[in-house]
Tab-separated table of C-alpha atoms and ligand atoms in Angstrom:
chain	number	residue	atom	x	y	z
A	419	MET	CA	6.501	-15.179	60.850
A	420	ARG	CA	5.820	-18.847	60.022
A	421	ARG	CA	6.490	-19.776	56.438
A	422	THR	CA	3.975	-22.276	55.199
A	423	LEU	CA	4.323	-24.524	52.173
A	424	SER	CA	1.991	-22.150	50.264
A	425	ARG	CA	4.228	-19.197	51.004
A	426	TYR	CA	7.384	-21.128	50.104
A	427	LEU	CA	5.834	-22.119	46.769
A	428	ILE	CA	4.677	-18.581	46.011
A	429	GLU	CA	8.216	-17.356	46.648
A	430	GLU	CA	9.620	-20.065	44.358
A	431	GLN	CA	7.184	-18.881	41.692
A	432	ARG	CA	7.140	-15.113	42.092
A	433	GLU	CA	10.567	-14.225	43.409
A	434	LYS	CA	12.753	-16.992	42.056
A	435	GLY	CA	10.855	-17.982	38.912
A	436	LYS	CA	11.599	-21.661	39.628
A	437	ILE	CA	8.054	-22.908	39.152
A	438	ASN	CA	4.898	-21.779	37.393
A	439	ALA	CA	1.381	-21.460	38.821
A	440	ASP	CA	0.350	-24.919	37.594
A	441	LEU	CA	3.272	-26.669	39.258
A	442	ARG	CA	2.578	-24.714	42.437
A	443	LEU	CA	-1.035	-25.867	42.400
A	444	LEU	CA	0.065	-29.438	41.690
A	445	ILE	CA	2.372	-29.498	44.716
A	446	GLU	CA	-0.305	-27.922	46.938
A	447	VAL	CA	-2.751	-30.641	45.887
A	448	VAL	CA	-0.185	-33.395	46.477
A	449	ALA	CA	0.459	-31.985	49.957
A	450	ARG	CA	-3.277	-31.971	50.647
A	451	ALA	CA	-3.492	-35.610	49.567
A	452	CYS	CA	-0.614	-36.447	51.933
A	453	LYS	CA	-2.538	-34.787	54.763
A	454	SER	CA	-5.557	-36.985	54.014
A	455	ILE	CA	-3.338	-40.090	53.978
A	456	ALA	CA	-1.850	-39.045	57.334
A	457	VAL	CA	-5.381	-38.797	58.758
A	458	ALA	CA	-6.350	-42.227	57.379
A	459	ILE	CA	-3.176	-43.843	58.768
A	460	GLY	CA	-3.706	-42.140	62.128
A	461	LYS	CA	-7.075	-43.846	62.553
A	462	GLY	CA	-5.471	-47.299	62.526
A	463	ALA	CA	-7.649	-50.052	63.889
A	464	ILE	CA	-10.523	-47.641	64.678
A	465	GLY	CA	-10.875	-46.222	61.146
A	466	GLY	CA	-13.970	-47.045	59.064
A	467	GLU	CA	-15.593	-50.478	59.072
A	468	GLY	CA	-13.178	-52.851	60.796
A	469	GLY	CA	-10.254	-50.383	60.824
A	470	VAL	CA	-7.847	-49.420	58.051
A	471	LEU	CA	-5.122	-51.905	58.976
A	472	GLY	CA	-4.571	-55.307	57.386
A	473	GLU	CA	-4.854	-56.830	53.934
A	474	ALA	CA	-7.159	-55.541	51.198
A	475	GLY	CA	-7.486	-59.055	49.761
A	476	SER	CA	-6.089	-58.030	46.355
A	477	ASP	CA	-2.721	-58.017	44.558
A	478	ASN	CA	-1.162	-55.025	42.817
A	479	VAL	CA	0.544	-54.983	39.408
A	480	GLN	CA	3.763	-56.184	41.050
A	481	GLY	CA	1.952	-59.290	42.344
A	482	GLU	CA	2.284	-58.026	45.925
A	483	ALA	CA	-0.571	-58.314	48.411
A	484	GLN	CA	-2.139	-54.891	48.885
A	485	LYS	CA	-2.882	-53.533	52.319
A	486	LYS	CA	-6.156	-51.669	52.850
A	487	LEU	CA	-4.135	-48.484	53.286
A	488	ASP	CA	-2.292	-49.054	49.972
A	489	VAL	CA	-5.663	-48.991	48.227
A	490	ILE	CA	-7.036	-46.073	50.285
A	491	SER	CA	-3.889	-43.963	49.723
A	492	ASN	CA	-3.923	-44.642	45.993
A	493	GLU	CA	-7.584	-43.552	45.779
A	494	ILE	CA	-6.841	-40.396	47.782
A	495	PHE	CA	-4.062	-39.441	45.357
A	496	LEU	CA	-6.115	-40.093	42.237
A	497	GLU	CA	-9.180	-38.243	43.475
A	498	ALA	CA	-7.252	-35.250	44.808
A	499	ASN	CA	-5.266	-34.724	41.631
A	500	GLU	CA	-7.519	-35.505	38.714
A	501	TRP	CA	-9.793	-32.446	38.650
A	502	GLY	CA	-7.336	-29.569	39.254
A	503	GLY	CA	-6.477	-29.024	35.587
A	504	HIS	CA	-2.725	-29.174	36.158
A	505	LEU	CA	-2.153	-32.788	35.085
A	506	ALA	CA	-1.975	-34.606	31.765
A	507	GLY	CA	-1.788	-38.009	33.478
A	508	MET	CA	-0.814	-40.037	36.519
A	509	ALA	CA	0.995	-43.311	37.129
A	510	SER	CA	1.078	-45.222	40.397
A	511	GLU	CA	3.113	-48.091	41.759
A	512	GLU	CA	-0.236	-49.698	42.565
A	513	MET	CA	-1.667	-49.592	39.017
A	514	GLU	CA	-0.562	-51.421	35.896
A	515	LEU	CA	-1.450	-48.649	33.453
A	516	PRO	CA	-1.386	-44.838	33.581
A	517	HIS	CA	-4.508	-43.208	34.961
A	518	ALA	CA	-6.164	-40.988	32.358
A	519	ILE	CA	-7.580	-37.634	33.450
A	520	PRO	CA	-11.369	-37.887	32.885
A	521	ASN	CA	-12.592	-35.878	29.876
A	522	ARG	CA	-14.860	-33.744	32.024
A	523	TYR	CA	-11.794	-32.063	33.565
A	524	PRO	CA	-9.266	-29.774	31.875
A	525	GLN	CA	-5.898	-31.306	30.994
A	526	GLY	CA	-2.598	-29.789	32.147
A	527	GLU	CA	1.031	-30.188	31.118
A	528	TYR	CA	2.395	-32.311	33.966
A	529	LEU	CA	2.687	-36.015	34.722
A	530	LEU	CA	2.524	-37.175	38.326
A	531	LEU	CA	4.067	-40.484	39.387
A	532	PHE	CA	3.740	-41.821	42.917
A	533	ASP	CA	4.130	-44.613	45.404
A	534	PRO	CA	1.096	-43.771	47.551
A	535	LEU	CA	2.184	-45.787	50.580
A	536	ASP	CA	5.787	-46.863	50.752
A	537	GLY	CA	6.981	-49.340	53.356
A	538	SER	CA	3.504	-50.736	53.802
A	539	SER	CA	4.805	-53.872	55.556
A	540	ASN	CA	5.308	-51.491	58.510
A	541	ILE	CA	1.679	-50.325	58.733
A	542	ASP	CA	0.383	-53.091	60.939
A	543	ILE	CA	3.238	-52.696	63.434
A	544	ASN	CA	2.812	-48.918	63.798
A	545	VAL	CA	6.181	-47.942	62.300
A	546	SER	CA	6.764	-45.008	59.903
A	547	VAL	CA	5.549	-45.280	56.329
A	548	GLY	CA	5.463	-42.632	53.606
A	549	THR	CA	4.422	-41.361	50.179
A	550	ILE	CA	6.892	-40.667	47.375
A	551	PHE	CA	6.126	-38.587	44.276
A	552	SER	CA	7.810	-37.386	41.101
A	553	VAL	CA	6.700	-34.769	38.565
A	554	LEU	CA	7.601	-34.777	34.866
A	555	ARG	CA	6.437	-32.664	31.937
A	556	CYS	CA	4.307	-34.435	29.372
A	557	PRO	CA	6.288	-34.289	26.106
A	558	GLU	CA	4.606	-32.251	23.387
A	559	GLY	CA	2.246	-34.386	21.340
A	560	ALA	CA	2.684	-37.433	23.606
A	561	ASP	CA	-0.335	-39.489	24.637
A	562	PRO	CA	-0.504	-39.253	28.452
A	563	THR	CA	-2.567	-42.434	28.630
A	564	ALA	CA	0.387	-44.408	27.200
A	565	ASP	CA	3.441	-45.583	29.162
A	566	THR	CA	5.781	-43.945	26.668
A	567	ALA	CA	4.904	-40.403	27.801
A	568	PHE	CA	6.235	-41.289	31.267
A	569	LEU	CA	9.415	-43.092	30.208
A	570	GLN	CA	11.797	-40.193	30.746
A	571	PRO	CA	15.062	-40.326	32.698
A	572	GLY	CA	15.068	-38.846	36.218
A	573	THR	CA	17.074	-35.820	35.056
A	574	LYS	CA	13.797	-34.585	33.507
A	575	GLN	CA	11.976	-34.355	36.837
A	576	VAL	CA	10.738	-30.855	37.651
A	577	ALA	CA	9.791	-31.661	41.244
A	578	ALA	CA	9.945	-34.575	43.650
A	579	GLY	CA	9.153	-35.171	47.272
A	580	TYR	CA	8.126	-37.529	49.986
A	581	ALA	CA	5.935	-37.447	53.060
A	582	VAL	CA	6.927	-39.383	56.172
A	583	TYR	CA	4.077	-40.448	58.443
A	584	GLY	CA	5.978	-40.834	61.692
A	585	PRO	CA	5.699	-39.245	65.144
A	586	THR	CA	5.187	-36.084	63.086
A	587	THR	CA	4.107	-35.860	59.452
A	588	LEU	CA	6.817	-34.273	57.324
A	589	LEU	CA	6.910	-33.235	53.700
A	590	VAL	CA	10.322	-33.030	52.038
A	591	LEU	CA	10.361	-31.303	48.680
A	592	THR	CA	12.602	-30.204	45.848
A	593	VAL	CA	11.701	-28.136	42.813
A	594	GLY	CA	15.332	-28.210	41.687
A	595	ASP	CA	16.283	-25.376	44.048
A	596	GLY	CA	17.658	-27.324	47.012
A	597	VAL	CA	15.582	-29.312	49.467
A	598	ALA	CA	13.102	-27.992	52.024
A	599	CYS	CA	11.355	-29.812	54.861
A	600	PHE	CA	7.877	-28.937	56.167
A	601	THR	CA	6.196	-30.167	59.348
A	602	LEU	CA	2.448	-30.698	59.442
A	603	ASP	CA	0.759	-28.517	62.034
A	604	ARG	CA	-2.199	-30.776	62.811
A	605	GLU	CA	-4.281	-28.041	64.496
A	606	GLN	CA	-3.868	-25.544	61.652
A	607	GLY	CA	-3.860	-28.209	58.952
A	608	SER	CA	-0.893	-26.611	57.193
A	609	PHE	CA	2.665	-27.609	56.393
A	610	VAL	CA	5.151	-25.243	58.041
A	611	LEU	CA	8.696	-24.776	56.722
A	612	THR	CA	11.008	-26.192	59.389
A	613	GLN	CA	14.260	-26.668	57.474
A	614	GLU	CA	15.657	-25.207	54.290
A	615	HIS	CA	18.747	-26.049	52.220
A	616	LEU	CA	19.114	-29.571	53.652
A	617	ARG	CA	22.635	-30.933	53.156
A	618	ILE	CA	23.810	-34.531	53.427
A	619	PRO	CA	27.305	-34.752	54.940
A	620	GLU	CA	29.780	-36.223	52.424
A	621	ASP	CA	31.156	-38.696	54.960
A	622	THR	CA	29.301	-40.939	57.352
A	623	LYS	CA	29.622	-43.758	59.866
A	624	GLU	CA	26.155	-45.179	59.305
A	625	PHE	CA	24.774	-47.561	56.677
A	626	ALA	CA	21.375	-49.048	55.856
A	627	ILE	CA	20.897	-52.350	54.049
A	628	ASN	CA	18.831	-55.504	54.536
A	629	MET	CA	21.698	-57.660	55.871
A	630	SER	CA	19.690	-60.881	55.542
A	631	ASN	CA	20.439	-60.762	51.800
A	632	LEU	CA	24.230	-60.719	52.285
A	633	ARG	CA	24.779	-64.149	50.779
A	634	HIS	CA	22.878	-63.114	47.624
A	635	TRP	CA	24.716	-59.839	46.894
A	636	GLU	CA	27.191	-59.243	44.093
A	637	PRO	CA	30.894	-59.169	45.098
A	638	PRO	CA	31.320	-55.324	45.041
A	639	VAL	CA	28.540	-54.711	47.588
A	640	ARG	CA	29.618	-57.650	49.711
A	641	ARG	CA	33.189	-56.342	49.769
A	642	TYR	CA	32.015	-52.836	50.726
A	643	VAL	CA	29.779	-54.019	53.584
A	644	GLU	CA	32.366	-56.484	54.887
A	645	GLU	CA	34.851	-53.592	55.075
A	646	LEU	CA	32.333	-51.528	57.050
A	647	LEU	CA	31.703	-54.420	59.426
A	648	ALA	CA	35.453	-54.831	60.019
A	649	GLY	CA	35.311	-51.464	61.815
A	650	LYS	CA	38.391	-49.793	63.302
A	651	GLU	CA	40.530	-52.848	62.667
A	652	GLY	CA	39.571	-53.039	58.980
A	653	PRO	CA	40.616	-51.059	55.890
A	654	ARG	CA	38.228	-48.198	56.746
A	655	GLY	CA	39.840	-47.620	60.131
A	656	LYS	CA	36.572	-46.626	61.842
A	657	ASP	CA	33.480	-48.268	63.289
A	658	PHE	CA	30.177	-48.067	61.412
A	659	ASN	CA	26.657	-48.259	62.802
A	660	MET	CA	23.748	-49.942	61.001
A	661	ARG	CA	20.034	-48.997	60.764
A	662	TRP	CA	17.230	-50.559	58.676
A	663	VAL	CA	13.634	-49.384	59.112
A	664	ALA	CA	12.435	-51.197	55.955
A	665	SER	CA	10.512	-48.080	54.913
A	666	MET	CA	12.574	-46.342	52.258
A	667	VAL	CA	11.127	-42.951	53.220
A	668	ALA	CA	12.189	-43.353	56.845
A	669	ASP	CA	15.638	-44.680	55.944
A	670	VAL	CA	16.196	-41.885	53.401
A	671	HIS	CA	14.878	-39.275	55.801
A	672	ARG	CA	17.447	-40.322	58.398
A	673	ILE	CA	20.137	-39.833	55.744
A	674	MET	CA	18.709	-36.403	54.854
A	675	THR	CA	18.931	-35.517	58.534
A	676	ARG	CA	22.304	-36.858	59.628
A	677	GLY	CA	23.943	-38.539	56.618
A	678	GLY	CA	24.484	-42.195	55.839
A	679	ILE	CA	24.304	-44.592	52.930
A	680	PHE	CA	21.194	-46.539	51.880
A	681	MET	CA	21.483	-49.589	49.665
A	682	TYR	CA	19.011	-51.936	48.042
A	683	PRO	CA	21.479	-53.556	45.663
A	684	LEU	CA	21.020	-56.267	43.105
A	685	ASP	CA	20.995	-59.722	44.611
A	686	ALA	CA	20.650	-63.231	43.222
A	687	LYS	CA	16.981	-63.523	44.312
A	688	ILE	CA	15.823	-60.396	42.472
A	689	LYS	CA	18.321	-60.365	39.601
A	690	ASP	CA	15.667	-61.243	37.008
A	691	LYS	CA	13.553	-58.291	38.109
A	692	GLY	CA	16.512	-55.876	37.916
A	693	GLY	CA	16.342	-54.885	41.593
A	694	LYS	CA	13.779	-54.409	44.361
A	695	LEU	CA	12.945	-50.713	44.216
A	696	ARG	CA	11.067	-49.062	41.404
A	697	LEU	CA	12.832	-46.489	39.255
A	698	MET	CA	9.888	-44.202	38.508
A	699	TYR	CA	8.196	-44.111	41.923
A	700	GLU	CA	11.066	-44.621	44.379
A	701	ALA	CA	14.597	-44.418	42.958
A	702	ASN	CA	14.199	-41.346	40.735
A	703	PRO	CA	12.401	-39.009	43.155
A	704	MET	CA	14.675	-40.007	46.051
A	705	SER	CA	17.782	-39.585	43.868
A	706	PHE	CA	16.672	-36.108	42.767
A	707	ILE	CA	16.169	-35.090	46.408
A	708	VAL	CA	19.459	-36.638	47.549
A	709	GLU	CA	21.454	-34.972	44.755
A	710	GLN	CA	19.798	-31.636	45.501
A	711	ALA	CA	21.088	-32.008	49.064
A	712	GLY	CA	24.667	-32.661	47.901
A	713	GLY	CA	24.481	-36.470	48.064
A	714	ALA	CA	24.856	-39.037	45.298
A	715	ALA	CA	22.677	-41.831	43.902
A	716	SER	CA	23.871	-44.709	41.750
A	717	THR	CA	22.869	-48.188	40.624
A	718	GLY	CA	26.508	-49.114	41.242
A	719	ARG	CA	27.127	-48.849	37.524
A	720	GLN	CA	25.311	-45.674	36.525
A	721	ARG	CA	23.915	-42.466	37.981
A	722	ILE	CA	20.285	-43.341	38.753
A	723	LEU	CA	18.922	-40.106	37.272
A	724	GLU	CA	20.440	-41.012	33.893
A	725	VAL	CA	18.847	-44.460	33.609
A	726	GLN	CA	16.587	-44.592	30.545
A	727	PRO	CA	13.415	-46.324	31.778
A	728	ASN	CA	12.224	-49.286	29.719
A	729	GLY	CA	8.903	-49.695	31.489
A	730	LEU	CA	6.651	-47.916	33.954
A	731	HIS	CA	7.385	-50.451	36.681
A	732	MET	CA	11.099	-50.963	35.962
A	733	ARG	CA	13.224	-51.839	39.007
A	734	VAL	CA	16.819	-50.810	39.653
A	735	PRO	CA	19.525	-51.363	42.274
A	736	VAL	CA	19.719	-48.315	44.562
A	737	ILE	CA	22.786	-46.961	46.389
A	738	LEU	CA	22.319	-43.421	47.689
A	739	GLY	CA	23.307	-40.943	50.371
A	740	SER	CA	26.633	-39.515	51.541
A	741	LYS	CA	28.650	-38.774	48.442
A	742	ASN	CA	32.028	-40.247	49.339
A	743	GLU	CA	30.503	-43.565	50.388
A	744	VAL	CA	28.335	-43.866	47.251
A	745	GLU	CA	31.397	-43.135	45.134
A	746	LEU	CA	33.391	-45.800	46.954
A	747	VAL	CA	30.768	-48.524	46.370
A	748	THR	CA	30.481	-47.432	42.753
A	749	SER	CA	34.264	-47.692	42.312
A	750	TYR	CA	34.110	-51.300	43.588
A	751	HIS	CA	31.764	-52.049	40.679
A	752	GLY	CA	34.629	-51.108	38.380
A	753	THR	CA	32.925	-48.027	36.955
B	413	LIG	P1	6.814	-51.218	49.064
B	413	LIG	O1	6.765	-50.069	48.106
B	413	LIG	O2	6.018	-52.385	48.569
B	413	LIG	O3	6.476	-50.831	50.462
B	413	LIG	O4	8.337	-51.807	49.064
B	413	LIG	C1	9.419	-50.968	49.172
B	413	LIG	C2	10.077	-51.110	50.522
B	413	LIG	C3	11.000	-49.964	50.835
B	413	LIG	O5	10.303	-48.956	51.492
B	413	LIG	C4	12.030	-50.596	51.713
B	413	LIG	O6	13.270	-49.953	51.612
B	413	LIG	C5	12.109	-52.002	51.235
B	413	LIG	O7	10.886	-52.255	50.532
B	413	LIG	C6	12.238	-52.983	52.359
B	413	LIG	O8	12.537	-54.225	51.860
B	413	LIG	P2	12.804	-55.509	52.801
B	413	LIG	O9	11.437	-56.070	53.048
B	413	LIG	O10	13.663	-56.398	51.974
B	413	LIG	O11	13.473	-55.060	54.053
B	414	LIG	MG1	7.387	-48.457	47.713
């Protein structure tokens, strides 16, 4: 019998006691929102007035030009999640401030953080993009309309996941009980469990990094990558392969499938910002998933999940994937 996402979640609630009914509902609603985003993306140039591809003509809080689908995906997430009664508040990579749950709806105990459309530079060229989300509990007495309620380290996450909109739409999820992968059955409209207990091999021969930044990296990362590039003749004694999709979801999903190391380290160009990727919407949920699959995730100097956020849109260096490789890069940082 096919196990759908709904069935998986009911088992996590009823048989394993890992989640409660509200968190189950929250994840169901997030999955539904991902389905709607998949439909919108699938329409491409024939969606709506003038298609859904291209620029929206606005900038987000990060000062980045928004694509039409960034805006559409953000709206889908907000609308799907605000009325269910399971949330105290939401925060999005696309919005400067937390989104308050309108008074006309009941308030719940959870906080939902998301990057509605990650890798959006790939939309117009028809390459995989995704959605990343993270769930925290709203601290007792905290105001969910204020940043401070959300500023909790990644170790506090109660669930995290991502959807990849590729040749198939996948949802990869953890509720702190390992990682499961679901495939969207487009005819039935449901996510079907296709892999459970995902494990990332501890060793790998594949790495992912934007090599064009090599001259800007710090010495530890440069040393590590130069050793990989030296191949069989170098200190590692084996050849390494390189892949870079430039959609974090797609690059991380490859690592979830066959191992590897993904890096978006600090470099001289982005040093003032603290890194490229955002802690709350990208680094934390991905690190939770990777650790749940036996991998590791570090800034080079600290376990990502232990970073105390200092702002909703804080950025961090990200090094994650196969454990032995992440530990090696971290050791080069002298930690
Ligand atoms: P986005 O959230 O604005 O799409 O940016 C994040 C993306 C990641 O998905 C990806 O790993 C990285 O930016 C790619 O960066 P680069 O353009 O340097 O290759
Ligand atoms: Mg992103």
